[in-house]
C-alpha positions as a printed NumPy array, in Angstrom:
array([[ 52.636, 163.836,  66.407],
       [ 53.958, 160.994,  64.111],
       [ 50.253, 158.95 ,  63.026],
       [ 52.46 , 156.287,  61.085],
       [ 55.63 , 155.168,  63.637],
       [ 55.087, 151.478,  64.516],
       [ 51.831, 151.04 ,  62.751],
       [ 51.876, 148.141,  59.753],
       [ 50.934, 149.21 ,  56.759],
       [ 50.091, 147.302,  53.421],
       [ 50.452, 149.282,  50.067],
       [ 49.623, 147.76 ,  46.772],
       [ 51.516, 149.177,  43.373],
       [ 54.375, 149.605,  45.678],
       [ 57.034, 149.275,  43.218],
       [ 57.102, 152.494,  41.111],
       [ 55.285, 155.91 ,  41.447],
       [ 52.971, 156.752,  44.1  ],
       [ 53.273, 153.52 ,  45.838],
       [ 57.088, 153.604,  45.826],
       [ 56.982, 157.275,  47.469],
       [ 54.691, 156.126,  49.656],
       [ 57.148, 153.497,  50.971],
       [ 60.123, 155.71 ,  51.207],
       [ 57.916, 158.57 ,  53.321],
       [ 56.438, 156.198,  55.444],
       [ 59.124, 154.162,  56.194],
       [ 60.976, 157.447,  57.02 ],
       [ 58.56 , 157.833,  59.754],
       [ 59.012, 154.351,  61.582],
       [ 56.086, 152.413,  59.661],
       [ 56.416, 148.568,  59.09 ],
       [ 55.45 , 148.109,  55.672],
       [ 53.876, 145.227,  53.549],
       [ 55.202, 145.841,  49.756],
       [ 53.051, 144.327,  46.802],
       [ 52.847, 144.094,  43.393],
       [ 53.493, 141.477,  40.435],
       [ 56.818, 142.658,  39.943],
       [ 58.735, 141.126,  43.173],
       [ 62.032, 142.17 ,  41.755],
       [ 61.26 , 145.797,  41.65 ],
       [ 59.795, 145.292,  44.754],
       [ 63.186, 143.783,  46.654],
       [ 65.012, 146.977,  45.203],
       [ 62.539, 149.432,  46.605],
       [ 62.636, 147.544,  49.986],
       [ 66.291, 147.837,  49.788],
       [ 66.556, 151.568,  49.607],
       [ 64.132, 152.049,  52.348],
       [ 65.1  , 152.967,  56.256],
       [ 65.484, 149.887,  58.359],
       [ 64.578, 147.528,  55.229],
       [ 64.563, 144.509,  57.637],
       [ 61.591, 145.698,  59.117],
       [ 59.701, 145.577,  55.756],
       [ 58.314, 142.684,  53.886],
       [ 57.635, 141.858,  50.321],
       [ 54.46 , 139.917,  49.347],
       [ 53.374, 139.278,  45.272],
       [ 50.404, 140.06 ,  44.415],
       [ 48.796, 140.202,  40.957],
       [ 45.614, 142.466,  41.001],
       [ 44.282, 140.797,  37.857],
       [ 43.677, 137.416,  39.571],
       [ 41.228, 138.763,  42.367],
       [ 40.149, 135.218,  43.367],
       [ 43.805, 134.634,  44.747],
       [ 44.029, 137.801,  46.726],
       [ 42.093, 136.522,  50.143],
       [ 44.315, 133.185,  50.2  ],
       [ 47.556, 135.414,  50.133],
       [ 46.311, 137.936,  52.931],
       [ 45.159, 134.976,  55.239],
       [ 48.563, 133.794,  54.936],
       [ 50.153, 136.958,  55.894],
       [ 47.643, 137.853,  58.462],
       [ 48.465, 134.425,  60.457],
       [ 52.074, 135.896,  60.915],
       [ 51.697, 139.539,  61.177],
       [ 48.038, 139.612,  62.78 ],
       [ 47.308, 143.259,  62.492],
       [ 47.158, 145.692,  59.715],
       [ 46.542, 149.499,  60.785],
       [ 46.72 , 151.148,  57.163],
       [ 45.553, 149.602,  53.775],
       [ 47.108, 151.57 ,  50.843],
       [ 44.969, 150.47 ,  47.679],
       [ 47.263, 152.064,  45.139],
       [ 47.7  , 149.257,  42.487],
       [ 46.176, 150.373,  38.938],
       [ 46.558, 150.533,  35.44 ],
       [ 45.8  , 153.606,  33.149],
       [ 44.716, 153.692,  29.482],
       [ 45.887, 155.697,  26.324],
       [ 42.94 , 154.899,  23.549],
       [ 39.749, 155.907,  22.37 ],
       [ 36.758, 154.16 ,  23.328],
       [ 35.799, 152.974,  19.901],
       [ 39.444, 151.637,  19.43 ],
       [ 39.131, 149.758,  22.717],
       [ 38.574, 146.436,  22.905],
       [ 36.293, 144.883,  25.235],
       [ 38.807, 142.531,  26.751],
       [ 40.973, 145.392,  27.87 ],
       [ 38.038, 147.399,  29.388],
       [ 37.6  , 144.029,  31.795],
       [ 41.559, 144.071,  32.254],
       [ 41.35 , 147.454,  33.395],
       [ 38.363, 147.05 ,  35.51 ],
       [ 39.559, 143.834,  36.818],
       [ 42.906, 145.802,  38.14 ],
       [ 41.526, 148.844,  39.015],
       [ 38.419, 147.901,  40.574],
       [ 37.975, 144.178,  41.425],
       [ 41.598, 143.739,  42.422],
       [ 41.577, 146.696,  44.633],
       [ 38.216, 145.712,  46.497],
       [ 39.338, 142.32 ,  46.496],
       [ 42.372, 143.667,  48.601],
       [ 39.578, 145.515,  50.962],
       [ 37.321, 142.804,  51.406],
       [ 40.517, 140.472,  52.484],
       [ 41.8  , 142.645,  54.956],
       [ 38.84 , 144.118,  56.298],
       [ 37.455, 141.537,  58.645],
       [ 41.034, 141.702,  60.641],
       [ 40.523, 145.483,  61.075],
       [ 36.815, 144.938,  62.154],
       [ 38.149, 142.526,  64.934],
       [ 40.853, 145.127,  65.989],
       [ 38.165, 147.516,  65.937],
       [ 40.401, 149.68 ,  64.031],
       [ 41.891, 150.181,  60.37 ],
       [ 42.029, 152.978,  57.353],
       [ 41.502, 152.181,  54.393],
       [ 42.948, 154.546,  51.628],
       [ 41.746, 154.023,  47.866],
       [ 43.921, 155.677,  45.488],
       [ 41.488, 156.654,  42.928],
       [ 42.18 , 159.862,  40.334],
       [ 40.72 , 163.198,  38.965],
       [ 39.529, 160.794,  36.228],
       [ 37.269, 159.588,  38.994],
       [ 35.492, 162.587,  39.17 ],
       [ 34.921, 163.403,  35.535],
       [ 35.478, 161.35 ,  32.239],
       [ 38.364, 162.685,  30.124],
       [ 40.062, 161.91 ,  26.313],
       [ 41.496, 158.398,  26.017],
       [ 40.475, 157.057,  29.573],
       [ 36.893, 155.734,  29.064],
       [ 38.027, 152.216,  30.842],
       [ 40.287, 154.059,  33.434],
       [ 37.832, 156.616,  34.174],
       [ 34.929, 154.282,  34.666],
       [ 37.137, 151.951,  36.742],
       [ 37.741, 155.061,  39.147],
       [ 34.255, 156.198,  39.186],
       [ 32.971, 152.702,  40.26 ],
       [ 35.84 , 152.977,  43.105],
       [ 33.891, 156.234,  44.368],
       [ 30.615, 154.297,  44.624],
       [ 32.169, 151.273,  46.721],
       [ 34.496, 153.185,  48.841],
       [ 31.529, 155.821,  49.706],
       [ 29.267, 153.329,  50.672],
       [ 31.917, 151.122,  52.876],
       [ 32.481, 154.524,  54.482],
       [ 28.948, 154.759,  55.635],
       [ 28.813, 151.377,  56.868],
       [ 31.836, 150.973,  58.722],
       [ 32.949, 154.546,  59.963],
       [ 30.41 , 153.272,  63.073],
       [ 33.119, 150.106,  63.711],
       [ 36.374, 152.344,  63.607],
       [ 36.922, 151.972,  60.169],
       [ 38.361, 155.097,  58.524],
       [ 38.362, 155.693,  54.709],
       [ 40.031, 158.041,  52.546],
       [ 39.36 , 158.638,  48.725],
       [ 42.255, 160.222,  47.044],
       [ 42.285, 161.961,  43.924],
       [ 45.687, 162.766,  42.151],
       [ 45.599, 165.061,  39.079],
       [ 48.67 , 165.519,  36.91 ],
       [ 51.593, 163.979,  38.805],
       [ 54.886, 163.513,  37.573],
       [ 55.022, 159.238,  37.397],
       [ 55.374, 156.873,  34.872],
       [ 51.913, 155.979,  34.868],
       [ 51.378, 157.298,  31.13 ],
       [ 54.617, 155.035,  30.039],
       [ 52.518, 151.961,  31.754],
       [ 49.183, 152.769,  30.497],
       [ 47.6  , 150.125,  27.952],
       [ 46.57 , 150.79 ,  24.273],
       [ 43.346, 149.674,  23.13 ],
       [ 44.962, 146.55 ,  21.849],
       [ 46.84 , 145.92 ,  25.13 ],
       [ 50.327, 147.484,  24.351],
       [ 51.973, 149.591,  26.502],
       [ 51.494, 153.436,  25.758],
       [ 55.565, 153.498,  26.362],
       [ 55.723, 157.246,  26.113],
       [ 55.857, 160.012,  28.62 ],
       [ 53.199, 162.276,  28.376],
       [ 53.607, 166.207,  28.916],
       [ 50.89 , 165.986,  31.332],
       [ 52.906, 163.995,  33.408],
       [ 56.282, 165.282,  32.872],
       [ 55.173, 168.804,  33.621],
       [ 52.685, 167.245,  36.771],
       [ 53.339, 167.726,  40.448],
       [ 56.714, 166.   ,  41.974],
       [ 55.674, 162.821,  43.337],
       [ 57.115, 163.581,  46.572],
       [ 54.704, 166.6  ,  46.989],
       [ 51.777, 164.513,  46.3  ],
       [ 52.932, 161.964,  48.632],
       [ 53.285, 164.518,  51.421],
       [ 49.908, 165.93 ,  50.649],
       [ 48.275, 162.774,  50.637],
       [ 49.875, 161.599,  54.04 ],
       [ 48.618, 164.691,  55.774],
       [ 45.248, 163.872,  54.31 ],
       [ 45.342, 160.454,  55.785],
       [ 46.765, 161.675,  59.374],
       [ 43.556, 163.972,  59.219],
       [ 41.336, 161.49 ,  58.674],
       [ 40.049, 163.238,  55.487],
       [ 37.191, 161.36 ,  53.601],
       [ 38.506, 162.757,  50.093],
       [ 41.147, 164.744,  48.797],
       [ 42.096, 166.437,  45.495],
       [ 45.89 , 166.54 ,  44.831],
       [ 47.383, 168.318,  42.121],
       [ 48.117, 171.714,  40.49 ],
       [ 45.479, 174.131,  38.653],
       [ 43.439, 170.844,  36.997],
       [ 41.745, 169.865,  40.337],
       [ 39.907, 173.089,  40.017],
       [ 37.954, 171.201,  37.024],
       [ 36.248, 169.31 ,  39.835],
       [ 34.533, 172.697,  41.08 ],
       [ 34.014, 174.122,  38.1  ],
       [ 32.16 , 170.821,  36.786],
       [ 29.857, 171.032,  40.07 ],
       [ 28.906, 174.427,  40.077],
       [ 29.524, 175.762,  36.564],
       [ 28.975, 172.966,  34.274],
       [ 28.239, 174.848,  31.162],
       [ 31.907, 176.25 ,  31.562],
       [ 33.395, 172.811,  32.546],
       [ 32.242, 171.484,  29.206],
       [ 33.869, 174.452,  27.276],
       [ 37.189, 174.032,  29.232],
       [ 37.392, 170.557,  29.061],
       [ 37.191, 169.912,  25.623],
       [ 40.355, 172.169,  24.853],
       [ 42.633, 170.269,  27.062],
       [ 45.263, 168.38 ,  25.709],
       [ 44.671, 164.289,  26.116],
       [ 48.487, 163.676,  26.707]])
């Protein structure tokens, strides 16, 4: 059974990485997509490469400007009426020590990764409740399960998503709303290239962790299977995701192992 055929799906962070691959695979399955990010030019390129590109639309959204999101969503919903799935994928990573990261960068990462994310959910949730169905997918990270070198603000923003979406799941499950929190590990995307340093500049380098990570195509295949099964949380990656289990059951061992891992 194809869970996504003829479904309307809104995706943030759709211009690259996991978001772009989600668009490719969902379009192949017959979904109608709304592609969002700041980079409209990149979104149009992604759209042009999708199956049946005329079925899909591009909507510019800057997650850092969370106050504008509700108005954008309302304008789109006047036309399309229904959204079955929301993939909150947009976000920004970090490569800097906490001591070297200005508070302005902490706020910027939290604004994009947390407030922009939940602003999308709060804007679309009333429509899902009215239609008595909907599925919200929050793309977190393995860094949302434990902190890691050079990721203090990024990890904090992902931890915050878990608190919000676990609460939302409990509140709205009885109203036909499903929530899936996705925690990718090392995935082969440009996330490290676009990550911010402590001064706000781009890291600009492909980390070995990403270069040797799980292919994004495989990651998205696993992600969509978890969504189709309505899983509440899913860890996706290679051996690095075992650290979550080790931390839970063997915390002393976890701390000995994690401090030996490469930050990049």
